[in-house]
Tab-separated table of C-alpha atoms in Angstrom:
chain	number	residue	atom	x	y	z
A	1	UNK	CA	-161.002	87.328	19.904
A	2	UNK	CA	-160.099	86.582	16.152
A	3	UNK	CA	-162.289	84.289	13.988
A	4	UNK	CA	-160.299	81.134	13.271
A	5	UNK	CA	-159.521	80.468	9.348
A	6	UNK	CA	-161.987	77.877	7.858
A	7	UNK	CA	-159.210	75.876	6.003
A	8	UNK	CA	-156.619	76.262	8.799
A	9	UNK	CA	-159.574	75.153	11.226
A	10	UNK	CA	-160.384	72.316	8.955
A	11	UNK	CA	-156.794	71.050	8.747
A	12	UNK	CA	-157.029	70.124	12.271
A	13	UNK	CA	-160.062	67.848	12.101
A	14	UNK	CA	-159.552	64.135	11.253
A	15	UNK	CA	-159.847	63.623	7.715
A	16	UNK	CA	-160.412	60.297	6.514
A	17	UNK	CA	-159.152	60.923	2.882
A	18	UNK	CA	-155.995	61.109	4.210
A	19	UNK	CA	-155.714	58.535	6.702
A	20	UNK	CA	-157.745	55.940	5.113
A	21	UNK	CA	-158.693	54.637	8.312
A	22	UNK	CA	-162.423	53.848	7.344
A	23	UNK	CA	-162.646	51.471	10.473
A	24	UNK	CA	-164.428	54.279	12.040
A	25	UNK	CA	-167.375	53.989	10.009
A	26	UNK	CA	-168.332	50.730	12.106
A	27	UNK	CA	-169.622	53.129	15.055
A	28	UNK	CA	-170.103	56.101	13.060
A	29	UNK	CA	-173.514	57.900	13.506
A	30	UNK	CA	-174.801	61.236	11.791
A	31	UNK	CA	-176.890	62.063	14.830
A	32	UNK	CA	-173.977	64.248	16.436
A	33	UNK	CA	-173.615	66.524	13.347
A	34	UNK	CA	-177.293	66.524	12.925
A	35	UNK	CA	-177.805	67.634	16.385
A	36	UNK	CA	-175.075	70.305	15.859
A	37	UNK	CA	-176.563	71.832	13.063
A	38	UNK	CA	-180.045	71.823	13.945
A	39	UNK	CA	-179.452	73.360	17.065
A	40	UNK	CA	-178.324	76.692	15.133
A	41	UNK	CA	-180.579	76.256	12.358
A	42	UNK	CA	-177.459	75.727	9.823
A	43	UNK	CA	-179.299	73.989	7.385
A	44	UNK	CA	-182.497	75.442	7.369
A	45	UNK	CA	-184.150	76.766	4.118
A	46	UNK	CA	-184.588	80.291	4.441
A	47	UNK	CA	-186.818	80.269	1.135
A	48	UNK	CA	-188.012	77.666	-1.227
A	49	UNK	CA	-185.310	75.563	-2.137
A	50	UNK	CA	-184.537	72.609	-4.582
A	51	UNK	CA	-181.938	70.469	-3.415
A	52	UNK	CA	-180.396	67.548	-5.207
A	53	UNK	CA	-178.462	64.598	-4.027
A	54	UNK	CA	-176.152	62.686	-6.551
A	55	UNK	CA	-174.987	59.471	-5.234
A	56	UNK	CA	-173.451	56.295	-6.731
A	57	UNK	CA	-170.015	54.582	-7.036
A	58	UNK	CA	-169.207	55.920	-10.794
A	59	UNK	CA	-170.046	59.257	-12.806
A	60	UNK	CA	-171.433	61.122	-9.645
A	61	UNK	CA	-168.711	63.917	-9.842
A	62	UNK	CA	-169.581	64.700	-13.635
A	63	UNK	CA	-173.312	64.180	-12.976
A	64	UNK	CA	-172.871	66.700	-10.446
A	65	UNK	CA	-171.107	69.300	-12.288
A	66	UNK	CA	-173.521	68.930	-15.487
A	67	UNK	CA	-176.601	69.312	-13.372
A	68	UNK	CA	-175.304	72.735	-11.762
A	69	UNK	CA	-174.369	74.063	-15.083
A	70	UNK	CA	-177.725	73.374	-16.467
A	71	UNK	CA	-179.844	74.740	-13.789
A	72	UNK	CA	-177.579	77.941	-13.784
A	73	UNK	CA	-178.347	78.019	-17.424
A	74	UNK	CA	-181.966	77.955	-16.854
A	75	UNK	CA	-181.354	81.172	-14.916
A	76	UNK	CA	-181.119	79.729	-11.076
A	77	UNK	CA	-178.751	80.521	-8.778
A	78	UNK	CA	-176.992	77.441	-8.204
A	79	UNK	CA	-174.214	76.020	-5.872
A	80	UNK	CA	-172.246	73.057	-5.980
A	81	UNK	CA	-170.798	70.608	-3.492
A	82	UNK	CA	-168.403	67.932	-4.600
A	83	UNK	CA	-165.691	65.912	-3.327
A	84	UNK	CA	-163.033	65.090	-3.402
A	85	UNK	CA	-160.775	67.868	-4.857
A	86	UNK	CA	-157.826	67.925	-7.555
A	87	UNK	CA	-155.407	70.374	-6.120
A	88	UNK	CA	-157.314	72.994	-3.735
A	89	UNK	CA	-159.744	72.112	-1.059
A	90	UNK	CA	-161.616	75.271	-1.889
A	91	UNK	CA	-162.712	73.077	-5.565
A	92	UNK	CA	-165.302	71.454	-3.295
A	93	UNK	CA	-167.686	74.469	-2.938
A	94	UNK	CA	-168.508	76.523	-5.997
A	95	UNK	CA	-171.321	79.239	-7.093
A	96	UNK	CA	-172.667	79.515	-10.423
A	97	UNK	CA	-172.184	80.890	-13.120
A	98	UNK	CA	-168.785	80.287	-13.332
A	99	UNK	CA	-168.308	77.672	-10.648
A	100	UNK	CA	-165.117	78.711	-10.149
A	101	UNK	CA	-163.720	77.220	-6.724
A	102	UNK	CA	-165.115	79.339	-3.466
A	103	UNK	CA	-163.260	82.481	-3.030
A	104	UNK	CA	-161.407	83.574	0.193
A	105	UNK	CA	-163.696	86.201	1.382
A	106	UNK	CA	-166.664	83.615	1.104
A	107	UNK	CA	-164.708	81.138	3.378
A	108	UNK	CA	-164.178	84.039	5.589
A	109	UNK	CA	-167.976	84.930	5.603
A	110	UNK	CA	-168.572	80.795	6.664
A	111	UNK	CA	-166.184	81.225	9.453
A	112	UNK	CA	-167.415	84.623	10.533
A	113	UNK	CA	-171.107	82.620	10.799
A	114	UNK	CA	-169.996	79.804	12.496
A	115	UNK	CA	-168.120	81.038	15.222
A	116	UNK	CA	-170.288	83.909	15.707
A	117	UNK	CA	-172.812	81.041	17.143
A	118	UNK	CA	-170.542	78.589	18.164
A	119	UNK	CA	-166.738	77.865	19.279
A	120	UNK	CA	-164.066	75.768	18.504
A	121	UNK	CA	-164.745	73.351	21.147
A	122	UNK	CA	-168.222	72.739	20.454
A	123	UNK	CA	-167.153	72.214	16.598
A	124	UNK	CA	-163.983	70.395	17.103
A	125	UNK	CA	-165.699	66.711	16.847
A	126	UNK	CA	-166.618	67.135	13.324
A	127	UNK	CA	-164.565	65.576	10.724
A	128	UNK	CA	-162.942	67.400	7.885
A	129	UNK	CA	-165.687	66.159	5.525
A	130	UNK	CA	-168.448	67.172	7.830
A	131	UNK	CA	-166.941	70.679	7.982
A	132	UNK	CA	-166.696	71.355	4.099
A	133	UNK	CA	-170.281	69.887	4.174
A	134	UNK	CA	-171.374	72.471	7.050
A	135	UNK	CA	-169.630	75.299	5.276
A	136	UNK	CA	-171.693	74.456	1.913
A	137	UNK	CA	-175.213	74.512	4.103
A	138	UNK	CA	-174.015	77.877	5.632
A	139	UNK	CA	-172.750	79.719	2.306
A	140	UNK	CA	-175.415	78.613	-0.043
A	141	UNK	CA	-178.187	79.799	2.615
A	142	UNK	CA	-176.263	82.907	2.925
A	143	UNK	CA	-175.982	83.906	-0.754
A	144	UNK	CA	-179.510	82.749	-1.353
A	145	UNK	CA	-178.955	79.727	-3.860
A	146	UNK	CA	-182.231	78.130	-4.909
A	147	UNK	CA	-180.739	75.047	-6.474
A	148	UNK	CA	-178.160	73.143	-4.441
A	149	UNK	CA	-176.442	70.397	-5.751
A	150	UNK	CA	-174.637	67.801	-3.326
A	151	UNK	CA	-172.310	65.149	-4.517
A	152	UNK	CA	-172.330	62.331	-1.849
A	153	UNK	CA	-168.653	61.280	-0.549
A	154	UNK	CA	-168.133	57.702	0.543
A	155	UNK	CA	-171.601	56.409	0.772
A	156	UNK	CA	-175.331	57.575	1.299
A	157	UNK	CA	-176.913	56.358	4.570
A	158	UNK	CA	-173.965	57.693	6.615
A	159	UNK	CA	-172.937	60.293	4.276
A	160	UNK	CA	-172.723	64.171	5.860
A	161	UNK	CA	-174.818	65.637	2.412
A	162	UNK	CA	-177.703	63.260	3.625
A	163	UNK	CA	-178.724	66.185	6.071
A	164	UNK	CA	-179.179	68.527	3.015
A	165	UNK	CA	-182.546	66.289	3.148
A	166	UNK	CA	-182.720	66.379	-1.115
A	167	UNK	CA	-185.740	66.622	-2.718
A	168	UNK	CA	-184.439	65.064	-5.769
A	169	UNK	CA	-181.894	62.148	-5.569
A	170	UNK	CA	-179.731	61.342	-8.901
A	171	UNK	CA	-178.277	57.650	-8.916
A	172	UNK	CA	-175.229	57.146	-11.206
A	173	UNK	CA	-173.610	53.805	-11.758
A	174	UNK	CA	-173.186	51.151	-8.773
A	175	UNK	CA	-169.933	49.483	-8.746
A	176	UNK	CA	-167.378	47.620	-6.103
A	177	UNK	CA	-165.762	50.359	-4.267
A	178	UNK	CA	-164.918	50.618	-0.196
A	179	UNK	CA	-166.975	47.228	0.230
A	180	UNK	CA	-165.547	47.101	3.661
A	181	UNK	CA	-167.615	50.286	4.412
A	182	UNK	CA	-170.364	49.634	2.038
A	183	UNK	CA	-170.807	45.951	1.496
A	184	UNK	CA	-169.500	43.246	-0.301
A	185	UNK	CA	-171.889	43.162	-2.897
A	186	UNK	CA	-173.229	45.634	-5.602
A	187	UNK	CA	-176.775	44.923	-3.887
A	188	UNK	CA	-175.468	46.104	-0.469
A	189	UNK	CA	-173.722	48.866	-1.530
A	190	UNK	CA	-177.053	50.196	-3.712
A	191	UNK	CA	-179.124	49.904	-0.526
A	192	UNK	CA	-176.129	51.651	1.383
A	193	UNK	CA	-176.273	54.600	-1.211
A	194	UNK	CA	-180.081	54.668	-1.563
A	195	UNK	CA	-179.862	55.608	2.443
A	196	UNK	CA	-179.500	59.214	1.585
A	197	UNK	CA	-183.229	59.530	0.502
A	198	UNK	CA	-184.948	61.480	3.419
A	199	UNK	CA	-188.459	62.718	3.980
A	200	UNK	CA	-188.273	65.006	1.544
A	201	UNK	CA	-187.450	63.179	-1.394
A	202	UNK	CA	-190.107	62.911	-3.900
A	203	UNK	CA	-188.346	61.690	-7.059
A	204	UNK	CA	-185.480	59.077	-7.999
A	205	UNK	CA	-183.654	59.325	-11.334
A	206	UNK	CA	-181.406	56.534	-11.908
A	207	UNK	CA	-179.081	54.963	-14.596
A	208	UNK	CA	-181.188	51.776	-15.412
A	209	UNK	CA	-178.922	49.066	-13.638
A	210	UNK	CA	-178.772	45.059	-14.039
A	211	UNK	CA	-181.502	43.018	-13.323
A	212	UNK	CA	-181.045	42.090	-9.813
A	213	UNK	CA	-180.212	45.746	-8.554
A	214	UNK	CA	-183.082	47.112	-10.641
A	215	UNK	CA	-185.225	44.925	-8.318
A	216	UNK	CA	-183.914	46.463	-5.289
A	217	UNK	CA	-184.347	49.922	-6.667
A	218	UNK	CA	-188.070	49.714	-7.586
A	219	UNK	CA	-189.347	47.873	-4.489
A	220	UNK	CA	-187.297	50.762	-2.562
A	221	UNK	CA	-188.920	53.391	-4.457
A	222	UNK	CA	-192.250	51.503	-4.171
A	223	UNK	CA	-192.033	51.301	-0.039
A	224	UNK	CA	-191.118	55.105	-0.052
A	225	UNK	CA	-193.607	56.067	-2.690
A	226	UNK	CA	-191.000	57.841	-4.653
A	227	UNK	CA	-191.513	58.557	-8.240
A	228	UNK	CA	-188.738	56.550	-10.425
A	229	UNK	CA	-187.324	57.878	-13.709
A	230	UNK	CA	-184.682	55.259	-15.593
A	231	UNK	CA	-182.285	56.335	-18.021
A	232	UNK	CA	-180.297	53.582	-20.114
A	233	UNK	CA	-176.994	52.600	-18.951
A	234	UNK	CA	-173.918	53.510	-20.908
A	235	UNK	CA	-173.083	51.917	-24.193
A	236	UNK	CA	-170.206	50.191	-24.887
A	237	UNK	CA	-167.774	52.483	-27.177
A	238	UNK	CA	-169.231	55.826	-25.990
A	239	UNK	CA	-167.746	58.019	-23.922
A	240	UNK	CA	-168.789	58.511	-20.288
A	241	UNK	CA	-168.978	62.091	-20.466
A	242	UNK	CA	-170.910	62.087	-23.636
A	243	UNK	CA	-173.399	59.712	-21.856
A	244	UNK	CA	-173.511	61.579	-18.428
A	245	UNK	CA	-174.670	64.544	-20.355
A	246	UNK	CA	-177.452	63.162	-21.998
A	247	UNK	CA	-178.403	61.613	-18.284
A	248	UNK	CA	-178.437	65.122	-17.037
A	249	UNK	CA	-180.428	66.579	-19.888
A	250	UNK	CA	-183.085	63.992	-19.273
A	251	UNK	CA	-183.295	64.794	-15.749
A	252	UNK	CA	-183.615	68.669	-16.339
A	253	UNK	CA	-186.323	68.029	-18.728
A	254	UNK	CA	-188.421	65.972	-16.609
A	255	UNK	CA	-187.917	68.416	-13.175
A	256	UNK	CA	-188.904	71.840	-15.244
A	257	UNK	CA	-192.163	70.544	-15.093
A	258	UNK	CA	-192.155	69.698	-11.418
A	259	UNK	CA	-190.533	72.743	-10.470
A	260	UNK	CA	-192.929	75.015	-12.147
A	261	UNK	CA	-195.993	72.956	-10.361
A	262	UNK	CA	-194.644	72.049	-7.047
A	263	UNK	CA	-191.878	75.182	-6.605
A	264	UNK	CA	-193.716	77.908	-8.407
A	265	UNK	CA	-191.946	80.692	-6.334
A	266	UNK	CA	-188.363	79.240	-6.634
A	267	UNK	CA	-186.401	82.124	-7.306
A	268	UNK	CA	-184.767	82.988	-10.967
A	269	UNK	CA	-182.422	85.558	-11.751
A	270	UNK	CA	-182.196	87.694	-14.601
A	271	UNK	CA	-181.196	84.820	-17.099
A	272	UNK	CA	-178.015	85.479	-19.254
A	273	UNK	CA	-177.052	83.810	-22.654
A	274	UNK	CA	-176.683	80.034	-21.729
A	275	UNK	CA	-173.407	78.615	-22.330
A	276	UNK	CA	-171.990	74.914	-23.308
A	277	UNK	CA	-171.887	72.798	-20.165
A	278	UNK	CA	-167.939	72.923	-19.030
A	279	UNK	CA	-166.776	69.768	-18.960
A	280	UNK	CA	-165.933	68.561	-15.187
A	281	UNK	CA	-162.129	68.981	-13.896
A	282	UNK	CA	-160.004	66.121	-13.860
A	283	UNK	CA	-162.330	63.564	-15.733
A	284	UNK	CA	-161.066	62.704	-19.480
A	285	UNK	CA	-159.137	65.823	-18.806
A	286	UNK	CA	-156.378	66.724	-21.345
A	287	UNK	CA	-153.857	68.191	-19.168
A	288	UNK	CA	-151.186	68.467	-21.977
A	289	UNK	CA	-151.116	68.147	-25.832
A	290	UNK	CA	-147.690	67.822	-26.091
A	291	UNK	CA	-147.189	65.147	-24.938
A	292	UNK	CA	-150.507	64.200	-24.846
A	293	UNK	CA	-151.481	63.543	-21.030
A	294	UNK	CA	-154.921	62.594	-20.061
A	295	UNK	CA	-156.248	62.405	-16.611
A	296	UNK	CA	-159.347	60.621	-15.163
A	297	UNK	CA	-159.915	59.471	-11.626
A	298	UNK	CA	-160.921	55.990	-12.296
A	299	UNK	CA	-160.241	53.907	-9.144
A	300	UNK	CA	-162.014	50.978	-8.988
A	301	UNK	CA	-162.756	47.990	-11.854
A	302	UNK	CA	-165.931	49.306	-13.457
A	303	UNK	CA	-164.511	52.744	-13.276
A	304	UNK	CA	-161.673	51.562	-15.231
A	305	UNK	CA	-163.398	49.537	-17.837
A	306	UNK	CA	-165.773	52.543	-18.676
A	307	UNK	CA	-162.908	54.875	-18.929
A	308	UNK	CA	-160.797	52.412	-21.307
A	309	UNK	CA	-163.971	51.828	-23.488
A	310	UNK	CA	-164.356	55.860	-23.430
A	311	UNK	CA	-161.098	56.453	-25.078
A	312	UNK	CA	-161.487	55.692	-28.628
A	313	UNK	CA	-164.703	58.051	-28.939
A	314	UNK	CA	-163.128	60.616	-26.904
A	315	UNK	CA	-159.478	60.705	-28.388
A	316	UNK	CA	-159.794	58.871	-32.039
A	317	UNK	CA	-156.758	57.493	-33.491
A	318	UNK	CA	-154.862	58.036	-30.290
A	319	UNK	CA	-152.981	55.096	-28.609
A	320	UNK	CA	-152.378	55.305	-24.876
A	321	UNK	CA	-149.998	54.067	-22.469
A	322	UNK	CA	-150.796	54.044	-18.878
A	323	UNK	CA	-149.517	55.383	-15.841
A	324	UNK	CA	-151.597	54.213	-12.498
A	325	UNK	CA	-151.502	54.906	-9.157
A	326	UNK	CA	-154.081	53.124	-6.230
A	327	UNK	CA	-154.109	53.713	-2.558
A	328	UNK	CA	-153.416	50.909	-0.087
A	329	UNK	CA	-156.948	50.410	0.284
A	330	UNK	CA	-158.096	49.279	-3.113
A	331	UNK	CA	-158.233	45.950	-4.841
A	332	UNK	CA	-155.237	46.979	-7.224
A	333	UNK	CA	-154.581	43.246	-8.632
A	334	UNK	CA	-158.144	43.142	-10.552
A	335	UNK	CA	-157.271	46.686	-11.869
A	336	UNK	CA	-153.972	46.007	-13.122
A	337	UNK	CA	-155.326	42.937	-15.023
A	338	UNK	CA	-157.560	45.437	-16.930
A	339	UNK	CA	-155.147	47.849	-17.439
A	340	UNK	CA	-152.432	45.122	-18.902
A	341	UNK	CA	-155.107	43.445	-20.930
A	342	UNK	CA	-155.403	46.855	-22.495
A	343	UNK	CA	-151.934	47.756	-22.974
A	344	UNK	CA	-151.052	44.312	-24.640
A	345	UNK	CA	-153.875	45.037	-27.042
A	346	UNK	CA	-152.482	48.673	-27.718
A	347	UNK	CA	-148.908	47.636	-27.780
A	348	UNK	CA	-148.299	49.985	-25.445
A	349	UNK	CA	-146.583	50.387	-21.819
A	350	UNK	CA	-147.750	49.974	-18.419
A	351	UNK	CA	-146.412	51.555	-15.322
A	352	UNK	CA	-147.826	51.767	-11.231
A	353	UNK	CA	-146.671	54.211	-8.875
A	354	UNK	CA	-145.041	52.522	-5.976
A	355	UNK	CA	-144.413	54.767	-2.891
A	356	UNK	CA	-145.331	55.133	0.685
A	357	UNK	CA	-148.586	56.610	-0.656
A	358	UNK	CA	-149.401	54.244	-3.744
A	359	UNK	CA	-149.546	50.780	-3.205
A	360	UNK	CA	-147.981	48.587	-6.198
A	361	UNK	CA	-150.639	45.746	-7.140
A	362	UNK	CA	-149.128	42.189	-5.950
A	363	UNK	CA	-147.263	40.623	-8.731
A	364	UNK	CA	-146.865	43.863	-11.007
A	365	UNK	CA	-143.414	44.647	-9.591
A	366	UNK	CA	-141.750	44.705	-13.115
A	367	UNK	CA	-144.370	47.473	-13.982
A	368	UNK	CA	-143.456	49.656	-11.045
A	369	UNK	CA	-141.762	53.018	-11.051
A	370	UNK	CA	-141.094	55.507	-8.262
A	371	UNK	CA	-143.006	58.938	-8.285
A	372	UNK	CA	-139.820	60.450	-8.996
A	373	UNK	CA	-139.208	59.037	-12.480
A	374	UNK	CA	-142.647	60.090	-13.675
A	375	UNK	CA	-141.505	63.291	-15.667
A	376	UNK	CA	-138.698	61.342	-17.421
A	377	UNK	CA	-141.425	58.916	-18.356
A	378	UNK	CA	-143.971	61.480	-19.562
A	379	UNK	CA	-141.375	62.970	-21.971
A	380	UNK	CA	-141.034	59.445	-23.899
A	381	UNK	CA	-144.070	59.668	-26.069
A	382	UNK	CA	-144.243	60.197	-29.672
A	383	UNK	CA	-146.872	61.920	-32.195
A	384	UNK	CA	-149.413	58.697	-32.021
A	385	UNK	CA	-149.155	58.261	-28.417
A	386	UNK	CA	-150.687	59.663	-25.201
A	387	UNK	CA	-150.367	58.702	-21.547
A	388	UNK	CA	-153.548	58.118	-19.680
A	389	UNK	CA	-152.857	58.720	-16.020
A	390	UNK	CA	-155.659	57.197	-13.477
A	391	UNK	CA	-156.076	56.209	-10.344
A	392	UNK	CA	-156.030	58.269	-7.202
A	393	UNK	CA	-156.979	61.829	-7.179
A	394	UNK	CA	-153.894	62.542	-5.666
A	395	UNK	CA	-151.886	61.976	-9.023
A	396	UNK	CA	-153.473	65.111	-10.482
A	397	UNK	CA	-151.130	67.138	-8.491
A	398	UNK	CA	-148.136	64.952	-9.459
A	399	UNK	CA	-148.601	65.423	-13.191
A	400	UNK	CA	-149.225	68.919	-12.827
A	401	UNK	CA	-145.796	69.460	-11.229
A	402	UNK	CA	-144.181	67.182	-13.455
A	403	UNK	CA	-145.556	68.689	-16.990
């Protein structure tokens, strides 16, 4: 019998990123996924490992990429698991030192392992996200990856990546997003994110939050007997990518001593010349120079604010018009207000994609454009103007096609 293709099998599973039916979380439990992988030993650590969970509302993608690059530069075999993807689902699983999307032969190796020990019927209850998370567990162990970085998906307590049982948890900025699933306040969302902590977790790193959140964070770490390290939150006017690089440098500095004392046999490979940390794809990414088109996946009010504030330092002297596309479950009106205020100040243009896929913010009909007009609008910029395209990750494929 032929072994099912990894991506093809995954495409038949429930994919909440497509359906957006987050109501299923009302009855969701990690136990079936946990029982499955433990019955086969698919998350077992074959050797000493160092696993890092990165959680939060905003910034966790760039922090995850920077962490993986930093540990790879230190000479550790490093794996990176992130979500969502921009163009190809293979982007979610990456191996150092180059961190290119996982290769077809590696996916075939994952399938060989999974279907040699299980079958389609046993695996068919998994969600698409659980399937890819399982793939990362299996591949990282098969490839003998010493440092494994897992970016959480939607939450923390019920996130499939929780089963990595991280040694270290890295907390990024907390904002209001997916409130129907995670809670209506930042305090509730923080508690949900901190649920990713396991019995193996020893240290929490966090961007210092506002007072009410800091109180919850300190109480949580004290009760769990976790060491807490705080780093200053983002200052206004600074690029969030620069800030997140500094946050990661702080984390790595503190962890080097911890690893040398607590994980003395964590395996290193022959160290090559360290290279500058690559900027994560899709975050304030210049996808075209002429016309200047910048993409960022800011898709909640706090992320919108931080991205707009990052533009002057990241692109000095440039004036940006904005093209935004928000998915139906997003609170588009509050984000639209911030974007309109920015474009009025800049004396630039604002557009919202309106289609079956993208929801037009209520009251912003005069700013709407159909996706098929996107290419035409992108050609209207002058030498001093650029376009910032933001919102859903799905927009990335639109602009890559249209430029």
